[in-house]
mmCIF file of N, CA and C in Angstrom:
data_model
loop_
_atom_site.group_PDB
_atom_site.id
_atom_site.type_symbol
_atom_site.label_atom_id
_atom_site.label_comp_id
_atom_site.label_asym_id
_atom_site.label_seq_id
_atom_site.Cartn_x
_atom_site.Cartn_y
_atom_site.Cartn_z
ATOM 1 N N MET A 170 -10.061 22.777 -38.081
ATOM 2 C CA MET A 170 -8.835 23.425 -37.923
ATOM 3 C C MET A 170 -8.327 23.212 -36.473
ATOM 4 N N LEU A 171 -7.010 23.003 -36.366
ATOM 5 C CA LEU A 171 -6.427 22.794 -35.063
ATOM 6 C C LEU A 171 -6.099 24.110 -34.397
ATOM 7 N N GLU A 172 -6.438 24.216 -33.112
ATOM 8 C CA GLU A 172 -6.166 25.427 -32.366
ATOM 9 C C GLU A 172 -5.002 25.152 -31.409
ATOM 10 N N VAL A 173 -4.155 26.112 -31.274
ATOM 11 C CA VAL A 173 -3.036 26.000 -30.330
ATOM 12 C C VAL A 173 -3.535 26.534 -29.003
ATOM 13 N N MET A 174 -3.294 25.704 -27.972
ATOM 14 C CA MET A 174 -3.709 26.140 -26.651
ATOM 15 C C MET A 174 -2.692 27.121 -26.059
ATOM 16 N N THR A 175 -3.192 28.287 -25.707
ATOM 17 C CA THR A 175 -2.286 29.298 -25.152
ATOM 18 C C THR A 175 -2.366 29.379 -23.666
ATOM 19 N N THR A 176 -3.288 28.687 -23.063
ATOM 20 C CA THR A 176 -3.389 28.738 -21.577
ATOM 21 C C THR A 176 -2.781 27.490 -21.000
ATOM 22 N N ARG A 177 -2.259 27.628 -19.789
ATOM 23 C CA ARG A 177 -1.661 26.452 -19.091
ATOM 24 C C ARG A 177 -2.623 25.876 -18.060
ATOM 25 N N ALA A 178 -3.813 26.326 -17.997
ATOM 26 C CA ALA A 178 -4.791 25.845 -17.011
ATOM 27 C C ALA A 178 -5.038 24.335 -17.130
ATOM 28 N N PRO A 179 -5.109 23.719 -18.302
ATOM 29 C CA PRO A 179 -5.352 22.288 -18.385
ATOM 30 C C PRO A 179 -4.251 21.428 -17.727
ATOM 31 N N ILE A 180 -3.023 21.927 -17.707
ATOM 32 C CA ILE A 180 -1.920 21.133 -17.168
ATOM 33 C C ILE A 180 -2.109 20.906 -15.654
ATOM 34 N N PRO A 181 -2.351 21.914 -14.839
ATOM 35 C CA PRO A 181 -2.553 21.647 -13.421
ATOM 36 C C PRO A 181 -3.805 20.788 -13.157
ATOM 37 N N ARG A 182 -4.843 20.994 -13.963
ATOM 38 C CA ARG A 182 -6.037 20.176 -13.819
ATOM 39 C C ARG A 182 -5.759 18.704 -14.154
ATOM 40 N N ALA A 183 -4.983 18.507 -15.193
ATOM 41 C CA ALA A 183 -4.648 17.126 -15.574
ATOM 42 C C ALA A 183 -3.756 16.463 -14.527
ATOM 43 N N ALA A 184 -2.816 17.247 -13.967
ATOM 44 C CA ALA A 184 -1.968 16.729 -12.909
ATOM 45 C C ALA A 184 -2.811 16.381 -11.653
ATOM 46 N N ALA A 185 -3.731 17.239 -11.330
ATOM 47 C CA ALA A 185 -4.583 16.971 -10.179
ATOM 48 C C ALA A 185 -5.422 15.718 -10.411
ATOM 49 N N TRP A 186 -5.891 15.543 -11.652
ATOM 50 C CA TRP A 186 -6.686 14.372 -11.967
ATOM 51 C C TRP A 186 -5.825 13.095 -11.838
ATOM 52 N N GLN A 187 -4.574 13.143 -12.262
ATOM 53 C CA GLN A 187 -3.693 11.991 -12.157
ATOM 54 C C GLN A 187 -3.419 11.642 -10.668
ATOM 55 N N VAL A 188 -3.261 12.693 -9.833
ATOM 56 C CA VAL A 188 -3.063 12.450 -8.384
ATOM 57 C C VAL A 188 -4.328 11.824 -7.809
ATOM 58 N N THR A 189 -5.495 12.283 -8.227
ATOM 59 C CA THR A 189 -6.751 11.708 -7.752
ATOM 60 C C THR A 189 -6.863 10.263 -8.201
ATOM 61 N N LYS A 190 -6.519 9.943 -9.419
ATOM 62 C CA LYS A 190 -6.564 8.569 -9.891
ATOM 63 C C LYS A 190 -5.568 7.692 -9.124
ATOM 64 N N TYR A 191 -4.396 8.246 -8.784
ATOM 65 C CA TYR A 191 -3.398 7.489 -8.035
ATOM 66 C C TYR A 191 -3.978 7.151 -6.639
ATOM 67 N N PHE A 192 -4.663 8.108 -6.026
ATOM 68 C CA PHE A 192 -5.325 7.853 -4.763
ATOM 69 C C PHE A 192 -6.387 6.774 -4.911
ATOM 70 N N TYR A 193 -7.192 6.885 -5.998
ATOM 71 C CA TYR A 193 -8.186 5.867 -6.225
ATOM 72 C C TYR A 193 -7.600 4.490 -6.449
ATOM 73 N N PHE A 194 -6.429 4.414 -7.017
ATOM 74 C CA PHE A 194 -5.793 3.114 -7.236
ATOM 75 C C PHE A 194 -5.448 2.489 -5.895
ATOM 76 N N TRP A 195 -4.887 3.270 -4.987
ATOM 77 C CA TRP A 195 -4.457 2.698 -3.709
ATOM 78 C C TRP A 195 -5.600 2.637 -2.671
ATOM 79 N N TRP A 196 -6.656 3.425 -2.842
ATOM 80 C CA TRP A 196 -7.756 3.356 -1.925
ATOM 81 C C TRP A 196 -8.979 2.923 -2.702
ATOM 82 N N PHE A 197 -10.050 3.666 -2.707
ATOM 83 C CA PHE A 197 -11.293 3.244 -3.385
ATOM 84 C C PHE A 197 -11.874 4.463 -4.145
ATOM 85 N N ALA A 198 -12.281 4.211 -5.381
ATOM 86 C CA ALA A 198 -12.971 5.226 -6.140
ATOM 87 C C ALA A 198 -14.396 5.420 -5.571
ATOM 88 N N PRO A 199 -15.019 6.529 -5.864
ATOM 89 C CA PRO A 199 -16.369 6.735 -5.324
ATOM 90 C C PRO A 199 -17.397 5.692 -5.732
ATOM 91 N N LEU A 200 -17.218 5.117 -6.908
ATOM 92 C CA LEU A 200 -18.194 4.082 -7.370
ATOM 93 C C LEU A 200 -17.762 2.683 -7.042
ATOM 94 N N ALA A 201 -16.716 2.546 -6.271
ATOM 95 C CA ALA A 201 -16.275 1.145 -5.924
ATOM 96 C C ALA A 201 -17.329 0.435 -5.100
ATOM 97 N N GLY A 202 -17.636 -0.770 -5.516
ATOM 98 C CA GLY A 202 -18.570 -1.577 -4.772
ATOM 99 C C GLY A 202 -20.034 -1.376 -5.025
ATOM 100 N N ILE A 203 -20.388 -0.600 -6.052
ATOM 101 C CA ILE A 203 -21.814 -0.361 -6.282
ATOM 102 C C ILE A 203 -22.521 -1.646 -6.769
ATOM 103 N N LEU A 204 -21.767 -2.590 -7.329
ATOM 104 C CA LEU A 204 -22.384 -3.818 -7.791
ATOM 105 C C LEU A 204 -22.399 -4.903 -6.717
ATOM 106 N N TYR A 205 -21.811 -4.647 -5.534
ATOM 107 C CA TYR A 205 -21.768 -5.600 -4.443
ATOM 108 C C TYR A 205 -22.997 -5.440 -3.566
ATOM 109 N N PRO A 206 -23.346 -6.464 -2.799
ATOM 110 C CA PRO A 206 -24.391 -6.286 -1.806
ATOM 111 C C PRO A 206 -24.006 -5.195 -0.784
ATOM 112 N N PRO A 207 -25.021 -4.553 -0.204
ATOM 113 C CA PRO A 207 -24.729 -3.460 0.751
ATOM 114 C C PRO A 207 -23.862 -3.934 1.912
ATOM 115 N N GLY A 208 -22.858 -3.158 2.243
ATOM 116 C CA GLY A 208 -21.991 -3.437 3.371
ATOM 117 C C GLY A 208 -20.751 -4.203 3.064
ATOM 118 N N TRP A 209 -20.720 -4.896 1.895
ATOM 119 C CA TRP A 209 -19.564 -5.686 1.561
ATOM 120 C C TRP A 209 -18.312 -4.842 1.327
ATOM 121 N N ILE A 210 -18.509 -3.702 0.623
ATOM 122 C CA ILE A 210 -17.328 -2.849 0.360
ATOM 123 C C ILE A 210 -16.812 -2.237 1.625
ATOM 124 N N ASP A 211 -17.715 -1.952 2.618
ATOM 125 C CA ASP A 211 -17.242 -1.419 3.865
ATOM 126 C C ASP A 211 -16.383 -2.422 4.655
ATOM 127 N N ILE A 212 -16.790 -3.688 4.593
ATOM 128 C CA ILE A 212 -16.006 -4.743 5.237
ATOM 129 C C ILE A 212 -14.659 -4.870 4.550
ATOM 130 N N TYR A 213 -14.649 -4.806 3.213
ATOM 131 C CA TYR A 213 -13.386 -4.923 2.485
ATOM 132 C C TYR A 213 -12.492 -3.688 2.772
ATOM 133 N N ARG A 214 -13.095 -2.497 2.863
ATOM 134 C CA ARG A 214 -12.330 -1.328 3.211
ATOM 135 C C ARG A 214 -11.588 -1.495 4.549
ATOM 136 N N ILE A 215 -12.307 -1.990 5.538
ATOM 137 C CA ILE A 215 -11.734 -2.178 6.876
ATOM 138 C C ILE A 215 -10.584 -3.227 6.778
ATOM 139 N N MET A 216 -10.836 -4.327 6.115
ATOM 140 C CA MET A 216 -9.797 -5.335 5.983
ATOM 141 C C MET A 216 -8.585 -4.790 5.202
ATOM 142 N N TYR A 217 -8.818 -4.066 4.143
ATOM 143 C CA TYR A 217 -7.725 -3.469 3.364
ATOM 144 C C TYR A 217 -6.941 -2.474 4.199
ATOM 145 N N ALA A 218 -7.632 -1.658 4.980
ATOM 146 C CA ALA A 218 -6.946 -0.652 5.826
ATOM 147 C C ALA A 218 -6.041 -1.356 6.838
ATOM 148 N N ILE A 219 -6.539 -2.444 7.442
ATOM 149 C CA ILE A 219 -5.694 -3.202 8.380
ATOM 150 C C ILE A 219 -4.483 -3.789 7.663
ATOM 151 N N GLU A 220 -4.719 -4.355 6.464
ATOM 152 C CA GLU A 220 -3.616 -4.941 5.731
ATOM 153 C C GLU A 220 -2.563 -3.931 5.319
ATOM 154 N N VAL A 221 -3.006 -2.748 4.876
ATOM 155 C CA VAL A 221 -2.031 -1.713 4.478
ATOM 156 C C VAL A 221 -1.299 -1.201 5.708
ATOM 157 N N THR A 222 -1.960 -1.008 6.801
ATOM 158 C CA THR A 222 -1.296 -0.531 8.037
ATOM 159 C C THR A 222 -0.245 -1.506 8.467
ATOM 160 N N LEU A 223 -0.603 -2.809 8.537
ATOM 161 C CA LEU A 223 0.394 -3.843 8.898
ATOM 162 C C LEU A 223 1.498 -3.921 7.836
ATOM 163 N N GLY A 224 1.138 -3.695 6.604
ATOM 164 C CA GLY A 224 2.141 -3.724 5.563
ATOM 165 C C GLY A 224 3.158 -2.607 5.665
ATOM 166 N N VAL A 225 2.727 -1.445 6.086
ATOM 167 C CA VAL A 225 3.670 -0.356 6.305
ATOM 168 C C VAL A 225 4.571 -0.649 7.478
ATOM 169 N N VAL A 226 4.015 -1.237 8.565
ATOM 170 C CA VAL A 226 4.824 -1.650 9.675
ATOM 171 C C VAL A 226 5.867 -2.679 9.229
ATOM 172 N N GLY A 227 5.409 -3.646 8.454
ATOM 173 C CA GLY A 227 6.336 -4.695 7.939
ATOM 174 C C GLY A 227 7.407 -4.130 7.061
ATOM 175 N N ALA A 228 7.070 -3.151 6.204
ATOM 176 C CA ALA A 228 8.066 -2.553 5.328
ATOM 177 C C ALA A 228 9.116 -1.790 6.123
ATOM 178 N N VAL A 229 8.678 -1.138 7.204
ATOM 179 C CA VAL A 229 9.655 -0.442 8.074
ATOM 180 C C VAL A 229 10.565 -1.472 8.720
ATOM 181 N N VAL A 230 10.037 -2.580 9.153
ATOM 182 C CA VAL A 230 10.850 -3.626 9.764
ATOM 183 C C VAL A 230 11.857 -4.172 8.750
ATOM 184 N N VAL A 231 11.406 -4.446 7.561
ATOM 185 C CA VAL A 231 12.274 -4.989 6.531
ATOM 186 C C VAL A 231 13.367 -3.958 6.163
ATOM 187 N N TRP A 232 13.002 -2.658 6.188
ATOM 188 C CA TRP A 232 13.982 -1.620 5.849
ATOM 189 C C TRP A 232 15.138 -1.631 6.839
ATOM 190 N N LYS A 233 14.893 -2.056 8.049
ATOM 191 C CA LYS A 233 15.943 -2.063 9.105
ATOM 192 C C LYS A 233 16.793 -3.326 9.043
ATOM 193 N N THR A 234 16.563 -4.208 8.091
ATOM 194 C CA THR A 234 17.342 -5.440 7.971
ATOM 195 C C THR A 234 18.238 -5.373 6.774
ATOM 196 N N VAL A 235 18.884 -6.523 6.489
ATOM 197 C CA VAL A 235 19.793 -6.592 5.337
ATOM 198 C C VAL A 235 19.055 -6.738 4.033
ATOM 199 N N TRP A 236 17.716 -6.861 4.096
ATOM 200 C CA TRP A 236 16.898 -7.086 2.869
ATOM 201 C C TRP A 236 16.415 -5.765 2.273
ATOM 202 N N ARG A 237 17.131 -4.696 2.534
ATOM 203 C CA ARG A 237 16.689 -3.388 2.084
ATOM 204 C C ARG A 237 16.600 -3.307 0.557
ATOM 205 N N GLU A 238 17.536 -3.938 -0.162
ATOM 206 C CA GLU A 238 17.515 -3.891 -1.626
ATOM 207 C C GLU A 238 16.292 -4.594 -2.176
ATOM 208 N N GLY A 239 15.895 -5.746 -1.552
ATOM 209 C CA GLY A 239 14.684 -6.443 -1.961
ATOM 210 C C GLY A 239 13.453 -5.604 -1.736
ATOM 211 N N LEU A 240 13.424 -4.923 -0.605
ATOM 212 C CA LEU A 240 12.289 -4.037 -0.288
ATOM 213 C C LEU A 240 12.222 -2.900 -1.329
ATOM 214 N N LEU A 241 13.350 -2.321 -1.626
ATOM 215 C CA LEU A 241 13.368 -1.219 -2.596
ATOM 216 C C LEU A 241 12.891 -1.696 -3.970
ATOM 217 N N PHE A 242 13.282 -2.919 -4.353
ATOM 218 C CA PHE A 242 12.828 -3.481 -5.602
ATOM 219 C C PHE A 242 11.317 -3.676 -5.630
ATOM 220 N N LEU A 243 10.767 -4.268 -4.542
ATOM 221 C CA LEU A 243 9.339 -4.458 -4.493
ATOM 222 C C LEU A 243 8.576 -3.128 -4.478
ATOM 223 N N LEU A 244 9.098 -2.150 -3.766
ATOM 224 C CA LEU A 244 8.421 -0.837 -3.710
ATOM 225 C C LEU A 244 8.506 -0.154 -5.102
ATOM 226 N N TYR A 245 9.635 -0.377 -5.794
ATOM 227 C CA TYR A 245 9.760 0.172 -7.150
ATOM 228 C C TYR A 245 8.706 -0.450 -8.078
ATOM 229 N N VAL A 246 8.591 -1.792 -8.023
ATOM 230 C CA VAL A 246 7.620 -2.484 -8.865
ATOM 231 C C VAL A 246 6.196 -2.001 -8.530
ATOM 232 N N MET A 247 5.905 -1.895 -7.251
ATOM 233 C CA MET A 247 4.573 -1.431 -6.852
ATOM 234 C C MET A 247 4.291 0.001 -7.350
ATOM 235 N N ALA A 248 5.296 0.862 -7.253
ATOM 236 C CA ALA A 248 5.116 2.231 -7.724
ATOM 237 C C ALA A 248 4.984 2.264 -9.234
ATOM 238 N N LEU A 249 5.763 1.430 -9.948
ATOM 239 C CA LEU A 249 5.660 1.359 -11.414
ATOM 240 C C LEU A 249 4.310 0.887 -11.880
ATOM 241 N N VAL A 250 3.829 -0.192 -11.258
ATOM 242 C CA VAL A 250 2.493 -0.722 -11.636
ATOM 243 C C VAL A 250 1.379 0.310 -11.325
ATOM 244 N N SER A 251 1.481 0.904 -10.154
ATOM 245 C CA SER A 251 0.420 1.872 -9.789
ATOM 246 C C SER A 251 0.506 3.109 -10.670
ATOM 247 N N ALA A 252 1.705 3.595 -11.011
ATOM 248 C CA ALA A 252 1.802 4.746 -11.906
ATOM 249 C C ALA A 252 1.307 4.428 -13.317
ATOM 250 N N SER A 253 1.645 3.253 -13.847
ATOM 251 C CA SER A 253 1.170 2.891 -15.163
ATOM 252 C C SER A 253 -0.349 2.715 -15.198
ATOM 253 N N GLN A 254 -0.917 2.159 -14.139
ATOM 254 C CA GLN A 254 -2.372 2.039 -14.082
ATOM 255 C C GLN A 254 -3.049 3.387 -13.917
ATOM 256 N N THR A 255 -2.384 4.292 -13.207
ATOM 257 C CA THR A 255 -2.966 5.598 -13.022
ATOM 258 C C THR A 255 -2.967 6.385 -14.303
ATOM 259 N N ILE A 256 -1.865 6.301 -15.065
ATOM 260 C CA ILE A 256 -1.769 7.047 -16.317
ATOM 261 C C ILE A 256 -2.712 6.486 -17.353
ATOM 262 N N LEU A 257 -2.760 5.136 -17.480
ATOM 263 C CA LEU A 257 -3.495 4.568 -18.561
ATOM 264 C C LEU A 257 -4.969 4.277 -18.214
ATOM 265 N N TYR A 258 -5.169 3.799 -16.969
ATOM 266 C CA TYR A 258 -6.520 3.420 -16.602
ATOM 267 C C TYR A 258 -6.469 3.148 -15.074
ATOM 268 N N VAL A 259 -7.531 3.380 -14.380
ATOM 269 C CA VAL A 259 -7.561 3.128 -12.944
ATOM 270 C C VAL A 259 -8.812 2.347 -12.611
ATOM 271 N N GLU A 260 -8.595 1.257 -11.916
ATOM 272 C CA GLU A 260 -9.676 0.417 -11.422
ATOM 273 C C GLU A 260 -9.096 -0.326 -10.218
ATOM 274 N N GLY A 261 -9.849 -0.392 -9.160
ATOM 275 C CA GLY A 261 -9.354 -1.017 -7.949
ATOM 276 C C GLY A 261 -8.975 -2.487 -8.109
ATOM 277 N N ARG A 262 -9.616 -3.156 -9.042
ATOM 278 C CA ARG A 262 -9.273 -4.598 -9.230
ATOM 279 C C ARG A 262 -7.889 -4.791 -9.765
ATOM 280 N N HIS A 263 -7.293 -3.787 -10.398
ATOM 281 C CA HIS A 263 -5.921 -3.886 -10.907
ATOM 282 C C HIS A 263 -4.906 -3.827 -9.761
ATOM 283 N N ARG A 264 -5.331 -3.397 -8.607
ATOM 284 C CA ARG A 264 -4.465 -3.378 -7.413
ATOM 285 C C ARG A 264 -4.237 -4.794 -6.894
ATOM 286 N N LEU A 265 -5.100 -5.722 -7.264
ATOM 287 C CA LEU A 265 -5.017 -7.106 -6.761
ATOM 288 C C LEU A 265 -3.673 -7.756 -7.082
ATOM 289 N N ILE A 266 -3.053 -7.370 -8.168
ATOM 290 C CA ILE A 266 -1.727 -7.971 -8.532
ATOM 291 C C ILE A 266 -0.676 -7.577 -7.471
ATOM 292 N N LEU A 267 -0.857 -6.465 -6.771
ATOM 293 C CA LEU A 267 0.101 -5.999 -5.786
ATOM 294 C C LEU A 267 -0.236 -6.479 -4.372
ATOM 295 N N GLU A 268 -1.412 -6.963 -4.158
ATOM 296 C CA GLU A 268 -1.817 -7.356 -2.813
ATOM 297 C C GLU A 268 -0.993 -8.481 -2.199
ATOM 298 N N PRO A 269 -0.472 -9.446 -2.952
ATOM 299 C CA PRO A 269 0.444 -10.451 -2.309
ATOM 300 C C PRO A 269 1.638 -9.798 -1.683
ATOM 301 N N ALA A 270 2.205 -8.807 -2.329
ATOM 302 C CA ALA A 270 3.369 -8.095 -1.729
ATOM 303 C C ALA A 270 2.926 -7.338 -0.467
ATOM 304 N N ILE A 271 1.785 -6.686 -0.511
ATOM 305 C CA ILE A 271 1.265 -6.022 0.657
ATOM 306 C C ILE A 271 1.031 -6.991 1.791
ATOM 307 N N ALA A 272 0.477 -8.164 1.452
ATOM 308 C CA ALA A 272 0.187 -9.173 2.461
ATOM 309 C C ALA A 272 1.491 -9.721 3.061
ATOM 310 N N ALA A 273 2.540 -9.857 2.277
ATOM 311 C CA ALA A 273 3.841 -10.322 2.774
ATOM 312 C C ALA A 273 4.391 -9.311 3.760
ATOM 313 N N PHE A 274 4.293 -8.029 3.433
ATOM 314 C CA PHE A 274 4.759 -7.013 4.360
ATOM 315 C C PHE A 274 3.881 -6.986 5.602
ATOM 316 N N ALA A 275 2.575 -7.229 5.420
ATOM 317 C CA ALA A 275 1.672 -7.271 6.576
ATOM 318 C C ALA A 275 2.052 -8.421 7.474
ATOM 319 N N GLY A 276 2.466 -9.558 6.877
ATOM 320 C CA GLY A 276 2.889 -10.692 7.695
ATOM 321 C C GLY A 276 4.118 -10.317 8.557
ATOM 322 N N CYS A 277 5.058 -9.572 7.992
ATOM 323 C CA CYS A 277 6.181 -9.088 8.777
ATOM 324 C C CYS A 277 5.732 -8.202 9.914
ATOM 325 N N GLY A 278 4.748 -7.332 9.598
ATOM 326 C CA GLY A 278 4.229 -6.452 10.597
ATOM 327 C C GLY A 278 3.547 -7.177 11.735
ATOM 328 N N ILE A 279 2.815 -8.261 11.400
ATOM 329 C CA ILE A 279 2.126 -9.060 12.418
ATOM 330 C C ILE A 279 3.157 -9.767 13.320
ATOM 331 N N VAL A 280 4.208 -10.303 12.732
ATOM 332 C CA VAL A 280 5.243 -10.973 13.508
ATOM 333 C C VAL A 280 5.892 -9.998 14.495
ATOM 334 N N VAL A 281 6.197 -8.787 14.029
ATOM 335 C CA VAL A 281 6.824 -7.796 14.927
ATOM 336 C C VAL A 281 5.883 -7.379 15.994
ATOM 337 N N LEU A 282 4.612 -7.126 15.667
ATOM 338 C CA LEU A 282 3.679 -6.692 16.680
ATOM 339 C C LEU A 282 3.427 -7.807 17.716
ATOM 340 N N LEU A 283 3.302 -9.035 17.283
ATOM 341 C CA LEU A 283 3.119 -10.141 18.220
ATOM 342 C C LEU A 283 4.340 -10.351 19.118
ATOM 343 N N ALA A 284 5.548 -10.175 18.523
ATOM 344 C CA ALA A 284 6.761 -10.298 19.330
ATOM 345 C C ALA A 284 6.845 -9.159 20.332
ATOM 346 N N SER A 285 6.412 -7.985 19.952
ATOM 347 C CA SER A 285 6.402 -6.870 20.867
ATOM 348 C C SER A 285 5.410 -7.064 22.006
ATOM 349 N N ILE A 286 4.228 -7.537 21.673
ATOM 350 C CA ILE A 286 3.235 -7.831 22.705
ATOM 351 C C ILE A 286 3.751 -8.944 23.634
ATOM 352 N N ARG A 287 4.302 -9.939 23.086
ATOM 353 C CA ARG A 287 4.841 -11.039 23.924
ATOM 354 C C ARG A 287 5.948 -10.557 24.842
ATOM 355 N N ARG A 288 6.832 -9.707 24.273
ATOM 356 C CA ARG A 288 7.903 -9.152 25.098
ATOM 357 C C ARG A 288 7.342 -8.294 26.250
ATOM 358 N N THR A 289 6.318 -7.549 25.918
ATOM 359 C CA THR A 289 5.742 -6.625 26.920
ATOM 360 C C THR A 289 5.095 -7.384 28.039
ATOM 361 N N PHE A 290 4.344 -8.422 27.750
ATOM 362 C CA PHE A 290 3.593 -9.103 28.762
ATOM 363 C C PHE A 290 4.306 -10.291 29.358
ATOM 364 N N ALA A 291 5.390 -10.721 28.776
ATOM 365 C CA ALA A 291 6.112 -11.891 29.315
ATOM 366 C C ALA A 291 6.985 -11.526 30.493
ATOM 367 N N GLY A 292 7.457 -10.313 30.549
ATOM 368 C CA GLY A 292 8.284 -9.894 31.661
ATOM 369 C C GLY A 292 9.701 -10.479 31.611
ATOM 370 N N ARG A 293 10.085 -11.012 30.481
ATOM 371 C CA ARG A 293 11.402 -11.559 30.315
ATOM 372 C C ARG A 293 12.332 -10.512 29.705
ATOM 373 N N ALA A 294 13.571 -10.864 29.560
ATOM 374 C CA ALA A 294 14.537 -9.969 28.930
ATOM 375 C C ALA A 294 14.021 -9.689 27.490
ATOM 376 N N ALA A 295 14.158 -8.479 27.105
ATOM 377 C CA ALA A 295 13.673 -8.090 25.754
ATOM 378 C C ALA A 295 14.532 -8.765 24.692
ATOM 379 N N ARG A 296 13.835 -9.256 23.664
ATOM 380 C CA ARG A 296 14.515 -9.905 22.530
ATOM 381 C C ARG A 296 13.884 -9.349 21.290
ATOM 382 N N ASP A 297 14.660 -9.364 20.183
ATOM 383 C CA ASP A 297 14.150 -8.878 18.920
ATOM 384 C C ASP A 297 13.325 -9.988 18.276
ATOM 385 N N VAL A 298 12.874 -9.752 17.055
ATOM 386 C CA VAL A 298 11.991 -10.636 16.354
ATOM 387 C C VAL A 298 12.585 -12.001 16.186
ATOM 388 N N TRP A 299 13.946 -12.120 16.009
ATOM 389 C CA TRP A 299 14.589 -13.345 15.770
ATOM 390 C C TRP A 299 15.087 -14.040 17.002
ATOM 391 N N GLY A 300 14.716 -13.533 18.185
ATOM 392 C CA GLY A 300 15.068 -14.160 19.468
ATOM 393 C C GLY A 300 16.394 -13.761 20.057
ATOM 394 N N ARG A 301 17.087 -12.816 19.422
ATOM 395 C CA ARG A 301 18.368 -12.356 19.941
ATOM 396 C C ARG A 301 18.142 -11.308 21.017
ATOM 397 N N PRO A 302 18.980 -11.215 21.987
ATOM 398 C CA PRO A 302 18.826 -10.151 23.027
ATOM 399 C C PRO A 302 18.845 -8.771 22.358
ATOM 400 N N ASN A 303 17.968 -7.920 22.794
ATOM 401 C CA ASN A 303 17.846 -6.601 22.192
ATOM 402 C C ASN A 303 18.665 -5.650 23.056
ATOM 403 N N ALA A 304 19.625 -4.992 22.454
ATOM 404 C CA ALA A 304 20.545 -4.096 23.213
ATOM 405 C C ALA A 304 19.886 -2.735 23.414
ATOM 406 N N GLU A 305 18.822 -2.409 22.675
ATOM 407 C CA GLU A 305 18.218 -1.081 22.820
ATOM 408 C C GLU A 305 17.430 -0.916 24.066
ATOM 409 N N VAL A 306 16.977 -1.984 24.679
ATOM 410 C CA VAL A 306 16.105 -1.840 25.874
ATOM 411 C C VAL A 306 16.882 -1.739 27.146
#
């Protein structure tokens, strides 16, 4: 016989589980790397953290350019893939399809950081990433 659920307790628990799975999609589940040799997952975590950090810097840089619509499209696709993986199934390997986009943003972040370092230590007139004089400095 089917019973009708009269309590709403499972709904917040299910929502919390989906948020946890979303976090596991973008970071690492507790069992990630158990089949790898010791230390490999730690090296990958460090590399992934650097990539994501540079990717966020790159996304901020792209946001400030005329390519904002392209950035919004890529962020939408990334959110859609991660949400569908979170709802249906979550495994870190499914994030690999999004890593090229993260790496592209990370490349933008590297360019901006290197240009900033070069500007800081060169002692020349400040220029933006594309070599134009920067009016903000």
